[in-house]
């Protein structure tokens, strides 16, 4: 089995991907008597794109925070099982990323530094400088911002930047979630 195949959970013998993220019978409510959602199960394969649709306030962001284990422990009532990369998940995982609706970019950093922010935090795997730089370049390229030294302040509130086109700010935020 190749290192990449092992890393993403691909069983080359069966040629079938194992889920990267798996959830079974999830339920959550800030009050146990009134669940925000219940009976949620899903499996996300490597490279698969999943979209949650629903009205404002229906629990989409709460579900995502539960899946990423970003909810404050003890806040609310949670049930079910979550597995990430084949292992039971009870805390945020350093290989997981979540891109929020509003890009949470640091205005004093350029797009590349925003994407690379956090890659050298203590709980992250240690990366060689070249690998870190490649991941940042690849993440920016994946959202159409390759080779553009954009300052977040220059991108502006609505995402228009000289040469970057509309949506540059959300794309920079998305790149930050793709850096691993």
Short mmCIF file of N, CA and C in Angstrom, two decimals:
data_model
loop_
_atom_site.label_atom_id
_atom_site.label_comp_id
_atom_site.label_asym_id
_atom_site.label_seq_id
_atom_site.Cartn_x
_atom_site.Cartn_y
_atom_site.Cartn_z
N UNK A 1 0.85 -1.18 0.00
CA UNK A 1 0.00 0.00 0.00
C UNK A 1 0.89 1.23 0.00
N UNK A 2 0.57 2.20 -0.85
CA UNK A 2 1.37 3.43 -0.90
C UNK A 2 1.12 4.26 0.36
N UNK A 3 2.09 5.15 0.66
CA UNK A 3 1.96 6.01 1.84
C UNK A 3 0.74 6.91 1.72
N UNK A 4 0.51 7.46 0.51
CA UNK A 4 -0.65 8.32 0.30
C UNK A 4 -1.94 7.54 0.49
N UNK A 5 -2.01 6.35 -0.07
CA UNK A 5 -3.22 5.53 0.08
C UNK A 5 -3.48 5.22 1.54
N UNK A 6 -2.42 4.89 2.28
CA UNK A 6 -2.60 4.61 3.71
C UNK A 6 -3.05 5.86 4.45
N UNK A 7 -2.51 7.02 4.07
CA UNK A 7 -2.85 8.26 4.75
C UNK A 7 -4.32 8.64 4.57
N UNK A 8 -4.87 8.42 3.38
CA UNK A 8 -6.27 8.80 3.15
C UNK A 8 -7.24 7.66 3.39
N UNK A 9 -6.71 6.49 3.77
CA UNK A 9 -7.60 5.39 4.11
C UNK A 9 -8.06 4.58 2.92
N UNK A 10 -7.31 4.56 1.83
CA UNK A 10 -7.70 3.80 0.65
C UNK A 10 -7.20 2.37 0.79
N UNK A 11 -8.08 1.45 0.73
CA UNK A 11 -7.73 0.02 0.77
C UNK A 11 -7.51 -0.40 -0.66
N UNK A 12 -6.22 -0.42 -1.09
CA UNK A 12 -5.92 -0.70 -2.48
C UNK A 12 -6.36 -2.10 -2.89
N UNK A 13 -6.36 -3.04 -1.96
CA UNK A 13 -6.77 -4.41 -2.28
C UNK A 13 -8.24 -4.43 -2.70
N UNK A 14 -9.04 -3.72 -1.96
CA UNK A 14 -10.47 -3.68 -2.28
C UNK A 14 -10.79 -2.51 -3.21
N UNK A 15 -9.83 -1.60 -3.37
CA UNK A 15 -10.00 -0.41 -4.20
C UNK A 15 -11.23 0.40 -3.80
N UNK A 16 -11.50 0.41 -2.51
CA UNK A 16 -12.64 1.15 -1.99
C UNK A 16 -12.18 2.03 -0.83
N UNK A 17 -12.54 3.30 -0.84
CA UNK A 17 -12.10 4.18 0.23
C UNK A 17 -12.85 3.92 1.53
N UNK A 18 -12.14 4.04 2.63
CA UNK A 18 -12.76 4.01 3.95
C UNK A 18 -13.19 5.43 4.26
N UNK A 19 -14.26 5.63 4.98
CA UNK A 19 -14.68 7.00 5.28
C UNK A 19 -13.60 7.77 6.03
N UNK A 20 -13.44 9.03 5.66
CA UNK A 20 -12.56 9.93 6.39
C UNK A 20 -13.27 10.38 7.66
N UNK A 21 -14.56 10.64 7.51
CA UNK A 21 -15.40 11.06 8.62
C UNK A 21 -16.64 10.20 8.63
N UNK A 22 -16.98 9.71 9.80
CA UNK A 22 -18.15 8.85 9.94
C UNK A 22 -18.88 9.24 11.21
N UNK A 23 -20.19 9.36 11.12
CA UNK A 23 -21.00 9.69 12.28
C UNK A 23 -22.21 8.76 12.31
N UNK A 24 -22.55 8.32 13.50
CA UNK A 24 -23.69 7.40 13.65
C UNK A 24 -24.62 7.89 14.76
N UNK A 25 -25.89 8.02 14.40
CA UNK A 25 -26.96 8.35 15.35
C UNK A 25 -26.65 9.56 16.22
N UNK A 26 -26.19 10.64 15.58
CA UNK A 26 -25.88 11.86 16.34
C UNK A 26 -27.15 12.57 16.74
N UNK A 27 -27.11 13.10 17.94
CA UNK A 27 -28.18 13.96 18.45
C UNK A 27 -27.52 15.02 19.31
N UNK A 28 -28.06 16.23 19.26
CA UNK A 28 -27.54 17.30 20.09
C UNK A 28 -28.64 18.28 20.40
N UNK A 29 -28.63 18.76 21.62
CA UNK A 29 -29.55 19.82 22.02
C UNK A 29 -28.96 20.58 23.18
N UNK A 30 -29.21 21.87 23.22
CA UNK A 30 -28.75 22.66 24.35
C UNK A 30 -29.58 22.30 25.58
N UNK A 31 -30.76 21.77 25.32
CA UNK A 31 -31.66 21.25 26.34
C UNK A 31 -32.03 19.85 25.87
N UNK A 32 -31.83 18.83 26.69
CA UNK A 32 -32.07 17.44 26.28
C UNK A 32 -33.50 17.22 25.79
N UNK A 33 -34.44 18.00 26.28
CA UNK A 33 -35.84 17.84 25.88
C UNK A 33 -36.12 18.42 24.50
N UNK A 34 -35.24 19.30 24.00
CA UNK A 34 -35.46 19.94 22.70
C UNK A 34 -34.21 19.80 21.83
N UNK A 35 -34.06 18.68 21.14
CA UNK A 35 -32.85 18.50 20.32
C UNK A 35 -32.81 19.47 19.14
N UNK A 36 -31.60 19.94 18.84
CA UNK A 36 -31.38 20.75 17.64
C UNK A 36 -31.45 19.82 16.43
N UNK A 37 -30.87 18.62 16.58
CA UNK A 37 -30.97 17.57 15.55
C UNK A 37 -30.86 16.23 16.24
N UNK A 38 -31.37 15.20 15.59
CA UNK A 38 -31.27 13.84 16.12
C UNK A 38 -31.30 12.85 14.97
N UNK A 39 -30.75 11.67 15.20
CA UNK A 39 -30.77 10.61 14.20
C UNK A 39 -29.91 10.89 12.98
N UNK A 40 -28.85 11.69 13.12
CA UNK A 40 -28.00 12.03 11.99
C UNK A 40 -26.88 11.00 11.86
N UNK A 41 -26.75 10.42 10.68
CA UNK A 41 -25.66 9.50 10.37
C UNK A 41 -25.12 9.88 9.00
N UNK A 42 -23.80 9.78 8.84
CA UNK A 42 -23.20 10.06 7.54
C UNK A 42 -21.83 9.42 7.47
N UNK A 43 -21.35 9.26 6.25
CA UNK A 43 -20.00 8.77 5.99
C UNK A 43 -19.46 9.59 4.82
N UNK A 44 -18.29 10.18 5.01
CA UNK A 44 -17.66 11.01 3.99
C UNK A 44 -16.40 10.32 3.51
N UNK A 45 -16.35 9.99 2.21
CA UNK A 45 -15.21 9.30 1.62
C UNK A 45 -14.10 10.30 1.28
N UNK A 46 -12.87 9.84 1.14
CA UNK A 46 -11.78 10.74 0.74
C UNK A 46 -12.11 11.46 -0.57
N UNK A 47 -11.93 12.77 -0.57
CA UNK A 47 -12.18 13.57 -1.76
C UNK A 47 -13.64 13.91 -2.01
N UNK A 48 -14.54 13.36 -1.24
CA UNK A 48 -15.97 13.63 -1.42
C UNK A 48 -16.31 15.02 -0.89
N UNK A 49 -17.21 15.68 -1.57
CA UNK A 49 -17.70 17.00 -1.14
C UNK A 49 -19.13 16.83 -0.66
N UNK A 50 -19.40 17.36 0.52
CA UNK A 50 -20.72 17.23 1.13
C UNK A 50 -21.26 18.63 1.39
N UNK A 51 -22.54 18.82 1.15
CA UNK A 51 -23.18 20.11 1.36
C UNK A 51 -24.36 19.92 2.31
N UNK A 52 -24.46 20.76 3.31
CA UNK A 52 -25.61 20.76 4.22
C UNK A 52 -26.51 21.91 3.83
N UNK A 53 -27.76 21.60 3.56
CA UNK A 53 -28.73 22.62 3.19
C UNK A 53 -29.81 22.68 4.25
N UNK A 54 -30.25 23.88 4.53
CA UNK A 54 -31.34 24.04 5.48
C UNK A 54 -31.52 25.51 5.79
N UNK A 55 -32.64 25.81 6.39
CA UNK A 55 -32.97 27.18 6.74
C UNK A 55 -32.10 27.72 7.85
N UNK A 56 -32.15 29.02 8.02
CA UNK A 56 -31.41 29.68 9.08
C UNK A 56 -31.85 29.14 10.43
N UNK A 57 -30.88 28.77 11.26
CA UNK A 57 -31.19 28.32 12.61
C UNK A 57 -31.61 26.87 12.73
N UNK A 58 -31.48 26.08 11.65
CA UNK A 58 -31.95 24.69 11.73
C UNK A 58 -30.92 23.72 12.31
N UNK A 59 -29.66 24.18 12.52
CA UNK A 59 -28.67 23.32 13.16
C UNK A 59 -27.49 22.92 12.29
N UNK A 60 -27.36 23.49 11.10
CA UNK A 60 -26.24 23.13 10.20
C UNK A 60 -24.89 23.42 10.85
N UNK A 61 -24.70 24.62 11.35
CA UNK A 61 -23.43 24.98 11.97
C UNK A 61 -23.20 24.20 13.25
N UNK A 62 -24.24 23.96 14.00
CA UNK A 62 -24.12 23.17 15.23
C UNK A 62 -23.68 21.75 14.89
N UNK A 63 -24.24 21.16 13.84
CA UNK A 63 -23.81 19.83 13.41
C UNK A 63 -22.34 19.83 13.01
N UNK A 64 -21.93 20.82 12.23
CA UNK A 64 -20.52 20.90 11.81
C UNK A 64 -19.60 21.04 13.02
N UNK A 65 -19.99 21.87 13.98
CA UNK A 65 -19.16 22.02 15.18
C UNK A 65 -19.11 20.72 15.97
N UNK A 66 -20.20 19.98 15.99
CA UNK A 66 -20.20 18.67 16.67
C UNK A 66 -19.27 17.70 15.94
N UNK A 67 -19.36 17.65 14.61
CA UNK A 67 -18.52 16.74 13.83
C UNK A 67 -17.04 17.05 14.02
N UNK A 68 -16.69 18.33 14.13
CA UNK A 68 -15.30 18.75 14.31
C UNK A 68 -14.88 18.73 15.78
N UNK A 69 -15.82 18.43 16.65
CA UNK A 69 -15.58 18.42 18.10
C UNK A 69 -15.15 19.79 18.61
N UNK A 70 -15.84 20.82 18.11
CA UNK A 70 -15.54 22.18 18.51
C UNK A 70 -16.53 22.74 19.53
N UNK A 71 -17.56 21.99 19.87
CA UNK A 71 -18.50 22.46 20.87
C UNK A 71 -17.86 22.41 22.25
N UNK A 72 -18.26 23.32 23.11
CA UNK A 72 -17.74 23.38 24.47
C UNK A 72 -18.24 22.16 25.25
N UNK A 73 -17.32 21.37 25.84
CA UNK A 73 -17.75 20.21 26.62
C UNK A 73 -18.70 20.63 27.75
N UNK A 74 -19.72 19.86 27.94
CA UNK A 74 -20.69 20.14 28.99
C UNK A 74 -21.77 21.12 28.59
N UNK A 75 -21.65 21.72 27.42
CA UNK A 75 -22.66 22.64 26.94
C UNK A 75 -23.65 21.85 26.09
N UNK A 76 -24.79 21.58 26.65
CA UNK A 76 -25.79 20.83 25.90
C UNK A 76 -25.69 19.34 26.13
N UNK A 77 -26.52 18.62 25.40
CA UNK A 77 -26.64 17.16 25.53
C UNK A 77 -26.33 16.55 24.16
N UNK A 78 -25.26 15.74 24.10
CA UNK A 78 -24.85 15.14 22.83
C UNK A 78 -24.88 13.62 22.94
N UNK A 79 -25.26 12.97 21.83
CA UNK A 79 -25.26 11.50 21.74
C UNK A 79 -24.71 11.10 20.39
N UNK A 80 -24.28 9.85 20.30
CA UNK A 80 -23.83 9.30 19.04
C UNK A 80 -22.33 9.09 19.00
N UNK A 81 -21.88 8.55 17.86
CA UNK A 81 -20.47 8.22 17.68
C UNK A 81 -19.92 8.96 16.47
N UNK A 82 -18.72 9.51 16.63
CA UNK A 82 -18.03 10.19 15.53
C UNK A 82 -16.65 9.55 15.41
N UNK A 83 -16.29 9.19 14.16
CA UNK A 83 -14.97 8.63 13.88
C UNK A 83 -14.32 9.49 12.80
N UNK A 84 -13.04 9.82 13.03
CA UNK A 84 -12.26 10.59 12.05
C UNK A 84 -11.00 9.80 11.75
N UNK A 85 -10.76 9.55 10.46
CA UNK A 85 -9.62 8.74 10.01
C UNK A 85 -9.60 7.39 10.69
N UNK A 86 -10.80 6.82 10.90
CA UNK A 86 -10.92 5.48 11.45
C UNK A 86 -10.85 5.38 12.96
N UNK A 87 -10.64 6.49 13.65
CA UNK A 87 -10.52 6.46 15.11
C UNK A 87 -11.65 7.24 15.76
N UNK A 88 -12.08 6.76 16.93
CA UNK A 88 -13.11 7.47 17.68
C UNK A 88 -12.63 8.89 17.96
N UNK A 89 -13.52 9.85 17.80
CA UNK A 89 -13.18 11.25 17.96
C UNK A 89 -13.89 11.83 19.17
N UNK A 90 -13.10 12.38 20.10
CA UNK A 90 -13.69 13.02 21.26
C UNK A 90 -13.16 14.44 21.47
N UNK A 91 -12.22 14.87 20.59
CA UNK A 91 -11.64 16.20 20.68
C UNK A 91 -11.26 16.65 19.27
N UNK A 92 -11.02 17.93 19.07
CA UNK A 92 -10.59 18.38 17.74
C UNK A 92 -9.33 17.64 17.30
N UNK A 93 -9.27 17.26 16.03
CA UNK A 93 -8.13 16.53 15.49
C UNK A 93 -7.25 17.49 14.70
N UNK A 94 -5.91 17.40 14.83
CA UNK A 94 -5.05 18.34 14.11
C UNK A 94 -5.12 18.22 12.59
N UNK A 95 -5.65 17.11 12.06
CA UNK A 95 -5.76 16.95 10.61
C UNK A 95 -7.11 17.42 10.07
N UNK A 96 -8.00 17.84 10.95
CA UNK A 96 -9.33 18.27 10.52
C UNK A 96 -9.37 19.79 10.39
N UNK A 97 -10.19 20.26 9.46
CA UNK A 97 -10.36 21.70 9.27
C UNK A 97 -11.83 21.98 9.00
N UNK A 98 -12.25 23.15 9.36
CA UNK A 98 -13.62 23.58 9.15
C UNK A 98 -13.57 25.00 8.62
N UNK A 99 -14.23 25.24 7.50
CA UNK A 99 -14.29 26.59 6.92
C UNK A 99 -15.65 27.17 7.28
N UNK A 100 -15.64 28.25 8.02
CA UNK A 100 -16.88 28.85 8.48
C UNK A 100 -17.52 29.69 7.37
N UNK A 101 -18.79 30.02 7.55
CA UNK A 101 -19.53 30.80 6.57
C UNK A 101 -18.85 32.14 6.31
N UNK A 102 -18.42 32.80 7.35
CA UNK A 102 -17.72 34.07 7.23
C UNK A 102 -16.23 33.77 7.32
N UNK A 103 -15.45 34.17 6.34
CA UNK A 103 -14.02 33.87 6.40
C UNK A 103 -13.38 34.51 7.63
N UNK A 104 -12.79 33.71 8.47
CA UNK A 104 -12.14 34.21 9.68
C UNK A 104 -10.68 34.50 9.40
N UNK A 105 -10.42 35.48 8.56
CA UNK A 105 -9.06 35.81 8.18
C UNK A 105 -8.50 36.89 9.09
N UNK A 106 -7.20 36.84 9.31
CA UNK A 106 -6.52 37.85 10.12
C UNK A 106 -6.09 38.99 9.20
N UNK A 107 -6.64 40.18 9.38
CA UNK A 107 -6.42 41.27 8.41
C UNK A 107 -4.97 41.74 8.32
N UNK A 108 -4.15 41.47 9.30
CA UNK A 108 -2.76 41.92 9.27
C UNK A 108 -1.84 40.92 8.58
N UNK A 109 -2.38 39.77 8.15
CA UNK A 109 -1.60 38.77 7.42
C UNK A 109 -2.06 38.72 5.97
N UNK A 110 -1.14 38.42 5.05
CA UNK A 110 -1.55 38.23 3.66
C UNK A 110 -2.23 36.86 3.52
N UNK A 111 -2.74 36.59 2.33
CA UNK A 111 -3.51 35.35 2.12
C UNK A 111 -2.66 34.12 2.43
N UNK A 112 -1.40 34.09 1.98
CA UNK A 112 -0.55 32.92 2.22
C UNK A 112 -0.30 32.72 3.71
N UNK A 113 -0.08 33.80 4.43
CA UNK A 113 0.16 33.64 5.88
C UNK A 113 -1.11 33.24 6.61
N UNK A 114 -2.27 33.68 6.14
CA UNK A 114 -3.52 33.22 6.73
C UNK A 114 -3.68 31.72 6.51
N UNK A 115 -3.38 31.25 5.30
CA UNK A 115 -3.51 29.83 5.00
C UNK A 115 -2.54 29.03 5.85
N UNK A 116 -1.33 29.52 6.03
CA UNK A 116 -0.32 28.80 6.81
C UNK A 116 -0.47 28.95 8.31
N UNK A 117 -1.33 29.88 8.75
CA UNK A 117 -1.50 30.12 10.18
C UNK A 117 -1.95 28.84 10.88
N UNK A 118 -1.26 28.48 11.90
CA UNK A 118 -1.63 27.30 12.69
C UNK A 118 -0.88 26.04 12.31
N UNK A 119 -0.23 26.03 11.15
CA UNK A 119 0.49 24.82 10.74
C UNK A 119 1.68 24.52 11.65
N UNK A 120 2.13 25.53 12.39
CA UNK A 120 3.26 25.30 13.28
C UNK A 120 2.86 25.35 14.75
N UNK A 121 1.57 25.26 15.04
CA UNK A 121 1.11 25.21 16.42
C UNK A 121 1.63 23.93 17.08
N UNK A 122 1.73 23.94 18.38
CA UNK A 122 2.31 22.83 19.14
C UNK A 122 1.61 21.49 18.90
N UNK A 123 0.30 21.49 18.70
CA UNK A 123 -0.42 20.21 18.55
C UNK A 123 -0.46 19.73 17.11
N UNK A 124 0.15 20.46 16.20
CA UNK A 124 0.20 20.05 14.80
C UNK A 124 1.46 19.22 14.56
N UNK A 125 1.39 18.30 13.60
CA UNK A 125 2.61 17.56 13.26
C UNK A 125 3.68 18.53 12.74
N UNK A 126 4.93 18.30 13.13
CA UNK A 126 6.04 19.16 12.71
C UNK A 126 6.26 19.00 11.21
N UNK A 127 6.31 20.12 10.48
CA UNK A 127 6.50 20.11 9.04
C UNK A 127 7.82 20.77 8.67
N UNK A 128 8.50 20.18 7.70
CA UNK A 128 9.68 20.84 7.15
C UNK A 128 9.21 22.11 6.45
N UNK A 129 10.08 23.10 6.40
CA UNK A 129 9.73 24.40 5.83
C UNK A 129 9.22 24.27 4.39
N UNK A 130 9.88 23.44 3.57
CA UNK A 130 9.49 23.28 2.17
C UNK A 130 8.11 22.64 2.04
N UNK A 131 7.83 21.65 2.89
CA UNK A 131 6.52 20.99 2.86
C UNK A 131 5.42 21.96 3.27
N UNK A 132 5.69 22.76 4.29
CA UNK A 132 4.72 23.76 4.75
C UNK A 132 4.42 24.75 3.62
N UNK A 133 5.47 25.25 2.96
CA UNK A 133 5.30 26.21 1.86
C UNK A 133 4.53 25.57 0.71
N UNK A 134 4.80 24.31 0.40
CA UNK A 134 4.10 23.63 -0.68
C UNK A 134 2.61 23.48 -0.35
N UNK A 135 2.30 23.13 0.89
CA UNK A 135 0.89 22.99 1.28
C UNK A 135 0.15 24.31 1.13
N UNK A 136 0.78 25.40 1.53
CA UNK A 136 0.15 26.71 1.40
C UNK A 136 -0.06 27.04 -0.07
N UNK A 137 0.97 26.85 -0.92
CA UNK A 137 0.84 27.11 -2.36
C UNK A 137 -0.26 26.25 -2.97
N UNK A 138 -0.29 24.96 -2.62
CA UNK A 138 -1.30 24.05 -3.18
C UNK A 138 -2.72 24.46 -2.76
N UNK A 139 -2.88 24.88 -1.50
CA UNK A 139 -4.20 25.30 -1.02
C UNK A 139 -4.66 26.56 -1.74
N UNK A 140 -3.77 27.52 -1.94
CA UNK A 140 -4.13 28.74 -2.67
C UNK A 140 -4.45 28.42 -4.13
N UNK A 141 -3.68 27.53 -4.74
CA UNK A 141 -3.93 27.14 -6.14
C UNK A 141 -5.28 26.45 -6.27
N UNK A 142 -5.65 25.65 -5.28
CA UNK A 142 -6.91 24.90 -5.35
C UNK A 142 -8.13 25.80 -5.37
N UNK A 143 -7.99 27.04 -4.88
CA UNK A 143 -9.12 27.97 -4.88
C UNK A 143 -8.91 29.12 -5.86
N UNK A 144 -7.94 28.96 -6.77
CA UNK A 144 -7.73 29.96 -7.82
C UNK A 144 -6.95 31.18 -7.41
N UNK A 145 -6.17 31.10 -6.35
CA UNK A 145 -5.39 32.24 -5.89
C UNK A 145 -3.89 31.99 -5.99
N UNK A 146 -3.47 31.09 -6.86
CA UNK A 146 -2.05 30.76 -7.00
C UNK A 146 -1.25 31.98 -7.43
N UNK A 147 -0.11 32.18 -6.77
CA UNK A 147 0.81 33.22 -7.16
C UNK A 147 0.34 34.63 -6.88
N UNK A 148 -0.73 34.80 -6.15
CA UNK A 148 -1.24 36.14 -5.88
C UNK A 148 -0.92 36.52 -4.44
N UNK A 149 -0.09 37.51 -4.28
CA UNK A 149 0.29 38.00 -2.95
C UNK A 149 -0.77 38.99 -2.50
N UNK A 150 -1.88 38.48 -2.03
CA UNK A 150 -3.00 39.32 -1.64
C UNK A 150 -2.93 39.65 -0.16
N UNK A 151 -3.03 40.92 0.16
CA UNK A 151 -3.23 41.26 1.56
C UNK A 151 -4.72 41.16 1.81
N UNK A 152 -5.09 40.68 2.97
CA UNK A 152 -6.51 40.53 3.28
C UNK A 152 -7.19 41.89 3.31
N UNK A 153 -6.49 42.91 3.77
CA UNK A 153 -7.06 44.26 3.77
C UNK A 153 -7.35 44.72 2.35
N UNK A 154 -6.47 44.39 1.39
CA UNK A 154 -6.68 44.79 0.00
C UNK A 154 -7.83 44.05 -0.64
N UNK A 155 -8.13 42.85 -0.13
CA UNK A 155 -9.21 42.05 -0.70
C UNK A 155 -10.55 42.71 -0.42
N UNK A 156 -10.67 43.35 0.72
CA UNK A 156 -11.88 44.10 1.02
C UNK A 156 -13.01 43.22 1.55
N UNK A 157 -14.03 43.88 2.01
CA UNK A 157 -15.14 43.21 2.67
C UNK A 157 -15.89 42.26 1.76
N UNK A 158 -16.07 42.59 0.49
CA UNK A 158 -16.87 41.77 -0.41
C UNK A 158 -16.03 40.89 -1.31
N UNK A 159 -14.72 40.87 -1.11
CA UNK A 159 -13.89 39.92 -1.83
C UNK A 159 -13.30 40.41 -3.14
N UNK A 160 -13.51 41.66 -3.51
CA UNK A 160 -12.93 42.14 -4.77
C UNK A 160 -11.51 42.62 -4.51
N UNK A 161 -10.58 42.16 -5.31
CA UNK A 161 -9.18 42.60 -5.21
C UNK A 161 -8.65 42.77 -6.62
N UNK A 162 -7.74 43.70 -6.79
CA UNK A 162 -7.16 43.89 -8.12
C UNK A 162 -6.56 42.58 -8.61
N UNK A 163 -7.04 42.09 -9.73
CA UNK A 163 -6.49 40.88 -10.34
C UNK A 163 -7.00 39.59 -9.76
N UNK A 164 -7.65 39.61 -8.61
CA UNK A 164 -8.10 38.37 -7.99
C UNK A 164 -9.55 38.05 -8.32
N UNK A 165 -10.31 39.06 -8.68
CA UNK A 165 -11.71 38.85 -9.01
C UNK A 165 -12.59 38.78 -7.78
N UNK A 166 -13.90 38.74 -8.01
CA UNK A 166 -14.84 38.67 -6.89
C UNK A 166 -14.70 37.35 -6.15
N UNK A 167 -14.94 37.39 -4.86
CA UNK A 167 -14.90 36.17 -4.06
C UNK A 167 -13.51 35.79 -3.58
N UNK A 168 -12.53 36.67 -3.71
CA UNK A 168 -11.16 36.33 -3.28
C UNK A 168 -11.10 36.10 -1.78
N UNK A 169 -11.80 36.91 -1.02
CA UNK A 169 -11.76 36.75 0.44
C UNK A 169 -12.34 35.40 0.87
N UNK A 170 -13.53 34.99 0.41
CA UNK A 170 -14.01 33.65 0.77
C UNK A 170 -13.10 32.55 0.26
N UNK A 171 -12.51 32.75 -0.93
CA UNK A 171 -11.60 31.73 -1.45
C UNK A 171 -10.35 31.61 -0.58
N UNK A 172 -9.85 32.74 -0.09
CA UNK A 172 -8.70 32.68 0.82
C UNK A 172 -9.08 31.95 2.10
N UNK A 173 -10.28 32.20 2.60
CA UNK A 173 -10.76 31.47 3.78
C UNK A 173 -10.88 29.98 3.50
N UNK A 174 -11.38 29.63 2.32
CA UNK A 174 -11.49 28.22 1.95
C UNK A 174 -10.12 27.58 1.82
N UNK A 175 -9.16 28.33 1.30
CA UNK A 175 -7.80 27.79 1.16
C UNK A 175 -7.23 27.42 2.52
N UNK A 176 -7.57 28.20 3.55
CA UNK A 176 -7.07 27.91 4.88
C UNK A 176 -7.57 26.55 5.36
N UNK A 177 -8.74 26.16 4.94
CA UNK A 177 -9.27 24.85 5.30
C UNK A 177 -8.73 23.71 4.47
N UNK A 178 -8.02 23.99 3.38
CA UNK A 178 -7.51 22.97 2.46
C UNK A 178 -6.03 22.69 2.65
N UNK A 179 -5.39 23.32 3.60
CA UNK A 179 -3.94 23.31 3.67
C UNK A 179 -3.31 22.00 4.10
N UNK A 180 -4.09 21.01 4.52
CA UNK A 180 -3.47 19.78 5.01
C UNK A 180 -3.37 18.74 3.98
#
